Amino acid sequence: MGKDGAPSYFTTRLEEFVNWGRKNALWPLPFGTSCCGIEMMASLCSDYDMSRFGAEVVRFSPRQSDLLIVAGIIVSKMAPVLRTVYDQMGDPKWVMSFGACASSGGIFNVYSVVQGIDTILPVDVYVPGCPPAPEGVIHALMRLQERVAKGETYSQRREVAARHQKSLG
Amino acid sequence: MREDWLMLIAELKSRFTSMVEEVRIPGEYSTDVPIFYVKKEGILDVLQYLKTVSGSGYEFLSDITATDEMGGEEKTHRFEVVYQLFSHQRKSRIRVKVRVKENEEVPTAVHLWNAANWAEREVWDMFGIRFSGHPNMRRILMDSRWKGHPLRKDYPLRGYQIFPTPEEPDPKLLE
């Protein structure tokens, strides 16, 4: 709508419009297992307020969320649980690996800790730090939004590949 | 405190002459509480005596754990199973130890303390020491598909085992 109230329009490609919608409504599922979970709460709360970026509604149900935030140490017994939660999320879905432990095992280079969640599921964005500062989380979220807008994430690529496969018959 | 310990040591030594192998007390040995080394055959009698007989009153089982003595000077045993007892009345602790070889079973203490149930499962999980007569000798912390016992000295430090699929639930738990 123009300033004087006259109707106006702009043109775009459907794909980009859909991606624009997706990037501004990343509903996170908080998978906080240790101290990083506290920092994640801080970045969701009013001081830093992640909802400014559309990550408005924190959903504890995998069916209702798009962004899996894995914040904390994933021990080997938790690995199948995390994988199940990821599998239960509907496509398109994105994964943020939050902190050193989730990204690489961190200081816990032992038998009981998964050495990076990318060994069990695809990760779109990593946040370094032990724990990362809320600014880091927000930066990661914005980077993820950029990638979603470009259609560069794992789940989108998979979607495109599936569509391509279908068009081939 | 020291008099109490000496009395208890004399009592145990006279009552279980053949079963108490060795006693270590603070002051003479670098330990904070008295340690009784008991033979495996006599462990239940000693624990029951410490728990029930009035005068000793070590009625609270704090923990059961174990140590792997692999590569130590003594070749007679590999593990030491450690019972940590506490007396609310005396406000003091004692430690009872049993030396066991590999693949040797220790009699369970579940009928003395229910708390022994999970503690013994943890010892089985981490060290691979079985407790004969235990009602539910399953792993407690690690995945049921896990190979080996991670706190053994010969288990590789970085012996990762990742299972992406959930483990099968125990049919007993579903009943």
PDB file of N, CA, C and O in Angstrom, chain A residues 89-161:
ATOM      1  N   MET A  89      10.461 -33.727  14.015  1.00  0.00           N
ATOM      2  CA  MET A  89      10.174 -32.379  13.520  1.00  0.00           C
ATOM      3  C   MET A  89       9.780 -32.442  12.052  1.00  0.00           C
ATOM      4  O   MET A  89      10.333 -33.216  11.287  1.00  0.00           O
ATOM      5  N   GLY A  90       8.798 -31.585  11.705  1.00  0.00           N
ATOM      6  CA  GLY A  90       8.356 -31.582  10.316  1.00  0.00           C
ATOM      7  C   GLY A  90       9.289 -30.762   9.442  1.00  0.00           C
ATOM      8  O   GLY A  90       9.849 -29.773   9.894  1.00  0.00           O
ATOM      9  N   ASP A  91       9.449 -31.153   8.184  1.00  0.00           N
ATOM     10  CA  ASP A  91      10.274 -30.378   7.253  1.00  0.00           C
ATOM     11  C   ASP A  91       9.564 -29.077   6.889  1.00  0.00           C
ATOM     12  O   ASP A  91       8.327 -29.041   6.850  1.00  0.00           O
ATOM     13  N   PRO A  92      10.208 -27.971   6.599  1.00  0.00           N
ATOM     14  CA  PRO A  92      11.656 -27.807   6.683  1.00  0.00           C
ATOM     15  C   PRO A  92      12.096 -27.552   8.117  1.00  0.00           C
ATOM     16  O   PRO A  92      11.368 -26.926   8.880  1.00  0.00           O
ATOM     17  N   LYS A  93      13.273 -28.034   8.466  1.00  0.00           N
ATOM     18  CA  LYS A  93      13.732 -27.875   9.846  1.00  0.00           C
ATOM     19  C   LYS A  93      15.204 -27.511   9.849  1.00  0.00           C
ATOM     20  O   LYS A  93      15.942 -27.870   8.919  1.00  0.00           O
ATOM     21  N   TRP A  94      15.592 -26.769  10.874  1.00  0.00           N
ATOM     22  CA  TRP A  94      16.978 -26.309  10.952  1.00  0.00           C
ATOM     23  C   TRP A  94      17.538 -26.647  12.320  1.00  0.00           C
ATOM     24  O   TRP A  94      16.791 -26.761  13.296  1.00  0.00           O
ATOM     25  N   VAL A  95      18.858 -26.781  12.368  1.00  0.00           N
ATOM     26  CA  VAL A  95      19.501 -27.167  13.617  1.00  0.00           C
ATOM     27  C   VAL A  95      20.583 -26.152  13.950  1.00  0.00           C
ATOM     28  O   VAL A  95      21.409 -25.818  13.101  1.00  0.00           O
ATOM     29  N   MET A  96      20.541 -25.642  15.177  1.00  0.00           N
ATOM     30  CA  MET A  96      21.613 -24.776  15.650  1.00  0.00           C
ATOM     31  C   MET A  96      22.383 -25.539  16.730  1.00  0.00           C
ATOM     32  O   MET A  96      21.802 -26.010  17.706  1.00  0.00           O
ATOM     33  N   SER A  97      23.688 -25.680  16.512  1.00  0.00           N
ATOM     34  CA  SER A  97      24.539 -26.328  17.517  1.00  0.00           C
ATOM     35  C   SER A  97      25.107 -25.234  18.416  1.00  0.00           C
ATOM     36  O   SER A  97      25.892 -24.406  17.987  1.00  0.00           O
ATOM     37  N   PHE A  98      24.670 -25.239  19.639  1.00  0.00           N
ATOM     38  CA  PHE A  98      24.878 -24.105  20.542  1.00  0.00           C
ATOM     39  C   PHE A  98      25.993 -24.442  21.533  1.00  0.00           C
ATOM     40  O   PHE A  98      25.820 -25.278  22.406  1.00  0.00           O
ATOM     41  N   GLY A  99      27.146 -23.808  21.385  1.00  0.00           N
ATOM     42  CA  GLY A  99      28.210 -23.992  22.363  1.00  0.00           C
ATOM     43  C   GLY A  99      29.212 -25.062  21.975  1.00  0.00           C
ATOM     44  O   GLY A  99      28.990 -25.856  21.072  1.00  0.00           O
ATOM     45  N   ALA A 100      30.332 -25.062  22.688  1.00  0.00           N
ATOM     46  CA  ALA A 100      31.436 -25.953  22.351  1.00  0.00           C
ATOM     47  C   ALA A 100      31.065 -27.425  22.491  1.00  0.00           C
ATOM     48  O   ALA A 100      31.447 -28.252  21.662  1.00  0.00           O
ATOM     49  N   CYS A 101      30.298 -27.758  23.527  1.00  0.00           N
ATOM     50  CA  CYS A 101      30.004 -29.174  23.780  1.00  0.00           C
ATOM     51  C   CYS A 101      29.139 -29.771  22.677  1.00  0.00           C
ATOM     52  O   CYS A 101      29.401 -30.864  22.185  1.00  0.00           O
ATOM     53  N   ALA A 102      28.089 -29.041  22.299  1.00  0.00           N
ATOM     54  CA  ALA A 102      27.221 -29.567  21.250  1.00  0.00           C
ATOM     55  C   ALA A 102      27.962 -29.616  19.917  1.00  0.00           C
ATOM     56  O   ALA A 102      27.737 -30.503  19.100  1.00  0.00           O
ATOM     57  N   SER A 103      28.880 -28.660  19.692  1.00  0.00           N
ATOM     58  CA  SER A 103      29.552 -28.590  18.400  1.00  0.00           C
ATOM     59  C   SER A 103      30.670 -29.616  18.255  1.00  0.00           C
ATOM     60  O   SER A 103      30.903 -30.136  17.172  1.00  0.00           O
ATOM     61  N   SER A 104      31.389 -29.879  19.356  1.00  0.00           N
ATOM     62  CA  SER A 104      32.567 -30.742  19.217  1.00  0.00           C
ATOM     63  C   SER A 104      32.812 -31.637  20.417  1.00  0.00           C
ATOM     64  O   SER A 104      33.817 -32.321  20.479  1.00  0.00           O
ATOM     65  N   GLY A 105      31.939 -31.656  21.378  1.00  0.00           N
ATOM     66  CA  GLY A 105      32.222 -32.372  22.618  1.00  0.00           C
ATOM     67  C   GLY A 105      32.891 -31.488  23.646  1.00  0.00           C
ATOM     68  O   GLY A 105      32.936 -31.838  24.815  1.00  0.00           O
ATOM     69  N   GLY A 106      33.416 -30.351  23.209  1.00  0.00           N
ATOM     70  CA  GLY A 106      34.016 -29.392  24.139  1.00  0.00           C
ATOM     71  C   GLY A 106      35.185 -29.985  24.906  1.00  0.00           C
ATOM     72  O   GLY A 106      36.017 -30.671  24.332  1.00  0.00           O
ATOM     73  N   ILE A 107      35.197 -29.724  26.214  1.00  0.00           N
ATOM     74  CA  ILE A 107      36.305 -30.235  27.020  1.00  0.00           C
ATOM     75  C   ILE A 107      36.121 -31.708  27.357  1.00  0.00           C
ATOM     76  O   ILE A 107      36.994 -32.320  27.941  1.00  0.00           O
ATOM     77  N   PHE A 108      34.982 -32.284  26.990  1.00  0.00           N
ATOM     78  CA  PHE A 108      34.684 -33.659  27.412  1.00  0.00           C
ATOM     79  C   PHE A 108      35.062 -34.642  26.319  1.00  0.00           C
ATOM     80  O   PHE A 108      34.215 -35.151  25.607  1.00  0.00           O
ATOM     81  N   ASN A 109      36.348 -34.888  26.202  1.00  0.00           N
ATOM     82  CA  ASN A 109      36.821 -35.827  25.188  1.00  0.00           C
ATOM     83  C   ASN A 109      36.898 -37.221  25.803  1.00  0.00           C
ATOM     84  O   ASN A 109      37.971 -37.775  25.984  1.00  0.00           O
ATOM     85  N   VAL A 110      35.729 -37.753  26.165  1.00  0.00           N
ATOM     86  CA  VAL A 110      35.686 -39.046  26.854  1.00  0.00           C
ATOM     87  C   VAL A 110      34.629 -39.946  26.240  1.00  0.00           C
ATOM     88  O   VAL A 110      33.872 -39.525  25.374  1.00  0.00           O
ATOM     89  N   TYR A 111      34.582 -41.177  26.737  1.00  0.00           N
ATOM     90  CA  TYR A 111      33.715 -42.207  26.174  1.00  0.00           C
ATOM     91  C   TYR A 111      32.241 -41.843  26.212  1.00  0.00           C
ATOM     92  O   TYR A 111      31.467 -42.279  25.387  1.00  0.00           O
ATOM     93  N   SER A 112      31.826 -41.028  27.187  1.00  0.00           N
ATOM     94  CA  SER A 112      30.392 -40.880  27.429  1.00  0.00           C
ATOM     95  C   SER A 112      29.773 -39.702  26.681  1.00  0.00           C
ATOM     96  O   SER A 112      28.563 -39.538  26.738  1.00  0.00           O
ATOM     97  N   VAL A 113      30.573 -38.889  26.000  1.00  0.00           N
ATOM     98  CA  VAL A 113      30.037 -37.673  25.386  1.00  0.00           C
ATOM     99  C   VAL A 113      30.140 -37.753  23.864  1.00  0.00           C
ATOM    100  O   VAL A 113      31.165 -38.147  23.311  1.00  0.00           O
ATOM    101  N   VAL A 114      29.043 -37.378  23.186  1.00  0.00           N
ATOM    102  CA  VAL A 114      29.030 -37.336  21.725  1.00  0.00           C
ATOM    103  C   VAL A 114      29.978 -36.227  21.270  1.00  0.00           C
ATOM    104  O   VAL A 114      29.869 -35.086  21.726  1.00  0.00           O
ATOM    105  N   GLN A 115      30.894 -36.547  20.361  1.00  0.00           N
ATOM    106  CA  GLN A 115      31.885 -35.568  19.930  1.00  0.00           C
ATOM    107  C   GLN A 115      31.329 -34.707  18.809  1.00  0.00           C
ATOM    108  O   GLN A 115      31.764 -34.774  17.669  1.00  0.00           O
ATOM    109  N   GLY A 116      30.368 -33.883  19.162  1.00  0.00           N
ATOM    110  CA  GLY A 116      29.724 -33.025  18.174  1.00  0.00           C
ATOM    111  C   GLY A 116      28.437 -33.660  17.693  1.00  0.00           C
ATOM    112  O   GLY A 116      28.430 -34.811  17.266  1.00  0.00           O
ATOM    113  N   ILE A 117      27.327 -32.889  17.740  1.00  0.00           N
ATOM    114  CA  ILE A 117      26.053 -33.479  17.335  1.00  0.00           C
ATOM    115  C   ILE A 117      26.002 -33.703  15.843  1.00  0.00           C
ATOM    116  O   ILE A 117      25.122 -34.390  15.350  1.00  0.00           O
ATOM    117  N   ASP A 118      26.977 -33.123  15.091  1.00  0.00           N
ATOM    118  CA  ASP A 118      26.955 -33.382  13.643  1.00  0.00           C
ATOM    119  C   ASP A 118      27.305 -34.837  13.330  1.00  0.00           C
ATOM    120  O   ASP A 118      27.213 -35.252  12.174  1.00  0.00           O
ATOM    121  N   THR A 119      27.686 -35.617  14.343  1.00  0.00           N
ATOM    122  CA  THR A 119      27.874 -37.046  14.096  1.00  0.00           C
ATOM    123  C   THR A 119      26.538 -37.775  14.028  1.00  0.00           C
ATOM    124  O   THR A 119      26.480 -38.900  13.537  1.00  0.00           O
ATOM    125  N   ILE A 120      25.463 -37.167  14.546  1.00  0.00           N
ATOM    126  CA  ILE A 120      24.169 -37.859  14.505  1.00  0.00           C
ATOM    127  C   ILE A 120      23.100 -37.119  13.713  1.00  0.00           C
ATOM    128  O   ILE A 120      22.119 -37.733  13.323  1.00  0.00           O
ATOM    129  N   LEU A 121      23.254 -35.809  13.479  1.00  0.00           N
ATOM    130  CA  LEU A 121      22.256 -35.110  12.659  1.00  0.00           C
ATOM    131  C   LEU A 121      22.896 -33.931  11.932  1.00  0.00           C
ATOM    132  O   LEU A 121      23.941 -33.442  12.348  1.00  0.00           O
ATOM    133  N   PRO A 122      22.269 -33.470  10.824  1.00  0.00           N
ATOM    134  CA  PRO A 122      22.864 -32.358  10.072  1.00  0.00           C
ATOM    135  C   PRO A 122      22.700 -31.036  10.819  1.00  0.00           C
ATOM    136  O   PRO A 122      21.630 -30.756  11.344  1.00  0.00           O
ATOM    137  N   VAL A 123      23.783 -30.254  10.876  1.00  0.00           N
ATOM    138  CA  VAL A 123      23.760 -28.988  11.604  1.00  0.00           C
ATOM    139  C   VAL A 123      23.883 -27.846  10.602  1.00  0.00           C
ATOM    140  O   VAL A 123      24.727 -27.880   9.709  1.00  0.00           O
ATOM    141  N   ASP A 124      23.035 -26.819  10.751  1.00  0.00           N
ATOM    142  CA  ASP A 124      23.077 -25.683   9.828  1.00  0.00           C
ATOM    143  C   ASP A 124      23.983 -24.582  10.325  1.00  0.00           C
ATOM    144  O   ASP A 124      24.653 -23.934   9.539  1.00  0.00           O
ATOM    145  N   VAL A 125      23.979 -24.322  11.621  1.00  0.00           N
ATOM    146  CA  VAL A 125      24.791 -23.217  12.120  1.00  0.00           C
ATOM    147  C   VAL A 125      25.374 -23.588  13.484  1.00  0.00           C
ATOM    148  O   VAL A 125      24.699 -24.190  14.315  1.00  0.00           O
ATOM    149  N   TYR A 126      26.655 -23.252  13.646  1.00  0.00           N
ATOM    150  CA  TYR A 126      27.331 -23.528  14.911  1.00  0.00           C
ATOM    151  C   TYR A 126      27.550 -22.209  15.652  1.00  0.00           C
ATOM    152  O   TYR A 126      27.869 -21.195  15.038  1.00  0.00           O
ATOM    153  N   VAL A 127      27.401 -22.247  16.970  1.00  0.00           N
ATOM    154  CA  VAL A 127      27.713 -21.067  17.784  1.00  0.00           C
ATOM    155  C   VAL A 127      28.875 -21.455  18.696  1.00  0.00           C
ATOM    156  O   VAL A 127      28.715 -22.317  19.551  1.00  0.00           O
ATOM    157  N   PRO A 128      30.048 -20.847  18.516  1.00  0.00           N
ATOM    158  CA  PRO A 128      31.150 -21.187  19.409  1.00  0.00           C
ATOM    159  C   PRO A 128      31.007 -20.488  20.757  1.00  0.00           C
ATOM    160  O   PRO A 128      30.261 -19.526  20.888  1.00  0.00           O
ATOM    161  N   GLY A 129      31.745 -20.976  21.737  1.00  0.00           N
ATOM    162  CA  GLY A 129      31.707 -20.341  23.054  1.00  0.00           C
ATOM    163  C   GLY A 129      31.379 -21.340  24.140  1.00  0.00           C
ATOM    164  O   GLY A 129      30.794 -22.386  23.878  1.00  0.00           O
ATOM    165  N   CYS A 130      31.758 -20.986  25.355  1.00  0.00           N
ATOM    166  CA  CYS A 130      31.561 -21.926  26.450  1.00  0.00           C
ATOM    167  C   CYS A 130      31.147 -21.177  27.714  1.00  0.00           C
ATOM    168  O   CYS A 130      31.971 -20.963  28.580  1.00  0.00           O
ATOM    169  N   PRO A 131      29.897 -20.772  27.867  1.00  0.00           N
ATOM    170  CA  PRO A 131      28.849 -20.822  26.854  1.00  0.00           C
ATOM    171  C   PRO A 131      28.913 -19.587  25.953  1.00  0.00           C
ATOM    172  O   PRO A 131      29.558 -18.618  26.303  1.00  0.00           O
ATOM    173  N   PRO A 132      28.240 -19.607  24.792  1.00  0.00           N
ATOM    174  CA  PRO A 132      28.224 -18.439  23.907  1.00  0.00           C
ATOM    175  C   PRO A 132      27.454 -17.297  24.558  1.00  0.00           C
ATOM    176  O   PRO A 132      26.513 -17.531  25.308  1.00  0.00           O
ATOM    177  N   ALA A 133      27.843 -16.082  24.273  1.00  0.00           N
ATOM    178  CA  ALA A 133      27.099 -14.927  24.774  1.00  0.00           C
ATOM    179  C   ALA A 133      25.817 -14.783  23.952  1.00  0.00           C
ATOM    180  O   ALA A 133      25.767 -15.217  22.804  1.00  0.00           O
ATOM    181  N   PRO A 134      24.788 -14.178  24.525  1.00  0.00           N
ATOM    182  CA  PRO A 134      23.540 -13.997  23.775  1.00  0.00           C
ATOM    183  C   PRO A 134      23.740 -13.285  22.443  1.00  0.00           C
ATOM    184  O   PRO A 134      23.046 -13.599  21.465  1.00  0.00           O
ATOM    185  N   GLU A 135      24.702 -12.353  22.385  1.00  0.00           N
ATOM    186  CA  GLU A 135      24.993 -11.686  21.111  1.00  0.00           C
ATOM    187  C   GLU A 135      25.392 -12.710  20.051  1.00  0.00           C
ATOM    188  O   GLU A 135      24.998 -12.600  18.887  1.00  0.00           O
ATOM    189  N   GLY A 136      26.165 -13.704  20.492  1.00  0.00           N
ATOM    190  CA  GLY A 136      26.585 -14.762  19.573  1.00  0.00           C
ATOM    191  C   GLY A 136      25.408 -15.550  19.048  1.00  0.00           C
ATOM    192  O   GLY A 136      25.345 -15.910  17.874  1.00  0.00           O
ATOM    193  N   VAL A 137      24.462 -15.809  19.945  1.00  0.00           N
ATOM    194  CA  VAL A 137      23.280 -16.577  19.543  1.00  0.00           C
ATOM    195  C   VAL A 137      22.485 -15.800  18.511  1.00  0.00           C
ATOM    196  O   VAL A 137      22.038 -16.341  17.491  1.00  0.00           O
ATOM    197  N   ILE A 138      22.323 -14.498  18.797  1.00  0.00           N
ATOM    198  CA  ILE A 138      21.531 -13.676  17.879  1.00  0.00           C
ATOM    199  C   ILE A 138      22.244 -13.553  16.533  1.00  0.00           C
ATOM    200  O   ILE A 138      21.616 -13.618  15.479  1.00  0.00           O
ATOM    201  N   HIS A 139      23.571 -13.444  16.599  1.00  0.00           N
ATOM    202  CA  HIS A 139      24.342 -13.408  15.346  1.00  0.00           C
ATOM    203  C   HIS A 139      24.126 -14.694  14.547  1.00  0.00           C
ATOM    204  O   HIS A 139      23.895 -14.651  13.331  1.00  0.00           O
ATOM    205  N   ALA A 140      24.164 -15.806  15.262  1.00  0.00           N
ATOM    206  CA  ALA A 140      23.967 -17.098  14.584  1.00  0.00           C
ATOM    207  C   ALA A 140      22.577 -17.182  13.979  1.00  0.00           C
ATOM    208  O   ALA A 140      22.404 -17.669  12.861  1.00  0.00           O
ATOM    209  N   LEU A 141      21.601 -16.682  14.726  1.00  0.00           N
ATOM    210  CA  LEU A 141      20.234 -16.720  14.218  1.00  0.00           C
ATOM    211  C   LEU A 141      20.114 -15.890  12.946  1.00  0.00           C
ATOM    212  O   LEU A 141      19.471 -16.289  11.971  1.00  0.00           O
ATOM    213  N   MET A 142      20.804 -14.701  12.942  1.00  0.00           N
ATOM    214  CA  MET A 142      20.731 -13.848  11.746  1.00  0.00           C
ATOM    215  C   MET A 142      21.436 -14.506  10.568  1.00  0.00           C
ATOM    216  O   MET A 142      20.973 -14.427   9.421  1.00  0.00           O
ATOM    217  N   ARG A 143      22.570 -15.164  10.830  1.00  0.00           N
ATOM    218  CA  ARG A 143      23.252 -15.889   9.751  1.00  0.00           C
ATOM    219  C   ARG A 143      22.359 -16.988   9.188  1.00  0.00           C
ATOM    220  O   ARG A 143      22.297 -17.204   7.975  1.00  0.00           O
ATOM    221  N   LEU A 144      21.665 -17.679  10.140  1.00  0.00           N
ATOM    222  CA  LEU A 144      20.761 -18.739   9.700  1.00  0.00           C
ATOM    223  C   LEU A 144      19.642 -18.151   8.847  1.00  0.00           C
ATOM    224  O   LEU A 144      19.281 -18.715   7.808  1.00  0.00           O
ATOM    225  N   GLN A 145      19.130 -16.981   9.251  1.00  0.00           N
ATOM    226  CA  GLN A 145      18.071 -16.340   8.467  1.00  0.00           C
ATOM    227  C   GLN A 145      18.548 -16.016   7.057  1.00  0.00           C
ATOM    228  O   GLN A 145      17.820 -16.225   6.087  1.00  0.00           O
ATOM    229  N   GLU A 146      19.808 -15.509   6.977  1.00  0.00           N
ATOM    230  CA  GLU A 146      20.361 -15.220   5.645  1.00  0.00           C
ATOM    231  C   GLU A 146      20.372 -16.482   4.787  1.00  0.00           C
ATOM    232  O   GLU A 146      19.995 -16.465   3.611  1.00  0.00           O
ATOM    233  N   ARG A 147      20.809 -17.582   5.410  1.00  0.00           N
ATOM    234  CA  ARG A 147      20.914 -18.820   4.638  1.00  0.00           C
ATOM    235  C   ARG A 147      19.539 -19.363   4.261  1.00  0.00           C
ATOM    236  O   ARG A 147      19.362 -19.913   3.172  1.00  0.00           O
ATOM    237  N   VAL A 148      18.580 -19.200   5.171  1.00  0.00           N
ATOM    238  CA  VAL A 148      17.216 -19.647   4.858  1.00  0.00           C
ATOM    239  C   VAL A 148      16.679 -18.845   3.683  1.00  0.00           C
ATOM    240  O   VAL A 148      16.076 -19.384   2.757  1.00  0.00           O
ATOM    241  N   ALA A 149      16.942 -17.525   3.706  1.00  0.00           N
ATOM    242  CA  ALA A 149      16.451 -16.658   2.623  1.00  0.00           C
ATOM    243  C   ALA A 149      17.064 -17.079   1.293  1.00  0.00           C
ATOM    244  O   ALA A 149      16.414 -17.017   0.256  1.00  0.00           O
ATOM    245  N   LYS A 150      18.331 -17.519   1.318  1.00  0.00           N
ATOM    246  CA  LYS A 150      18.981 -17.935   0.081  1.00  0.00           C
ATOM    247  C   LYS A 150      18.632 -19.370  -0.308  1.00  0.00           C
ATOM    248  O   LYS A 150      19.018 -19.833  -1.377  1.00  0.00           O
ATOM    249  N   GLY A 151      17.997 -20.087   0.621  1.00  0.00           N
ATOM    250  CA  GLY A 151      17.675 -21.490   0.340  1.00  0.00           C
ATOM    251  C   GLY A 151      18.880 -22.391   0.398  1.00  0.00           C
ATOM    252  O   GLY A 151      19.000 -23.342  -0.370  1.00  0.00           O
ATOM    253  N   GLU A 152      19.784 -22.098   1.335  1.00  0.00           N
ATOM    254  CA  GLU A 152      21.045 -22.838   1.380  1.00  0.00           C
ATOM    255  C   GLU A 152      21.117 -23.887   2.478  1.00  0.00           C
ATOM    256  O   GLU A 152      22.158 -24.498   2.681  1.00  0.00           O
ATOM    257  N   THR A 153      20.055 -24.046   3.227  1.00  0.00           N
ATOM    258  CA  THR A 153      20.171 -24.942   4.381  1.00  0.00           C
ATOM    259  C   THR A 153      19.945 -26.396   3.976  1.00  0.00           C
ATOM    260  O   THR A 153      19.436 -26.686   2.896  1.00  0.00           O
ATOM    261  N   TYR A 154      20.296 -27.291   4.887  1.00  0.00           N
ATOM    262  CA  TYR A 154      20.202 -28.730   4.622  1.00  0.00           C
ATOM    263  C   TYR A 154      18.807 -29.144   4.199  1.00  0.00           C
ATOM    264  O   TYR A 154      18.608 -29.780   3.170  1.00  0.00           O
ATOM    265  N   SER A 155      17.825 -28.723   5.025  1.00  0.00           N
ATOM    266  CA  SER A 155      16.477 -29.232   4.772  1.00  0.00           C
ATOM    267  C   SER A 155      15.924 -28.649   3.480  1.00  0.00           C
ATOM    268  O   SER A 155      15.197 -29.323   2.755  1.00  0.00           O
ATOM    269  N   GLN A 156      16.299 -27.375   3.158  1.00  0.00           N
ATOM    270  CA  GLN A 156      15.801 -26.804   1.905  1.00  0.00           C
ATOM    271  C   GLN A 156      16.428 -27.482   0.696  1.00  0.00           C
ATOM    272  O   GLN A 156      15.766 -27.752  -0.288  1.00  0.00           O
ATOM    273  N   ARG A 157      17.732 -27.767   0.835  1.00  0.00           N
ATOM    274  CA  ARG A 157      18.391 -28.453  -0.283  1.00  0.00           C
ATOM    275  C   ARG A 157      17.752 -29.814  -0.522  1.00  0.00           C
ATOM    276  O   ARG A 157      17.535 -30.244  -1.640  1.00  0.00           O
ATOM    277  N   ARG A 158      17.418 -30.471   0.605  1.00  0.00           N
ATOM    278  CA  ARG A 158      16.781 -31.783   0.506  1.00  0.00           C
ATOM    279  C   ARG A 158      15.425 -31.643  -0.175  1.00  0.00           C
ATOM    280  O   ARG A 158      15.032 -32.448  -1.018  1.00  0.00           O
ATOM    281  N   GLU A 159      14.711 -30.567   0.192  1.00  0.00           N
ATOM    282  CA  GLU A 159      13.397 -30.312  -0.394  1.00  0.00           C
ATOM    283  C   GLU A 159      13.513 -30.127  -1.912  1.00  0.00           C
ATOM    284  O   GLU A 159      12.769 -30.713  -2.682  1.00  0.00           O
ATOM    285  N   VAL A 160      14.503 -29.290  -2.311  1.00  0.00           N
ATOM    286  CA  VAL A 160      14.702 -29.012  -3.738  1.00  0.00           C
ATOM    287  C   VAL A 160      15.047 -30.304  -4.466  1.00  0.00           C
ATOM    288  O   VAL A 160      14.512 -30.605  -5.538  1.00  0.00           O
ATOM    289  N   ALA A 161      15.908 -31.106  -3.836  1.00  0.00           N
ATOM    290  CA  ALA A 161      16.309 -32.366  -4.469  1.00  0.00           C
ATOM    291  C   ALA A 161      15.105 -33.276  -4.643  1.00  0.00           C
ATOM    292  O   ALA A 161      14.942 -33.928  -5.683  1.00  0.00           O
TER     293      ALA A 161
END
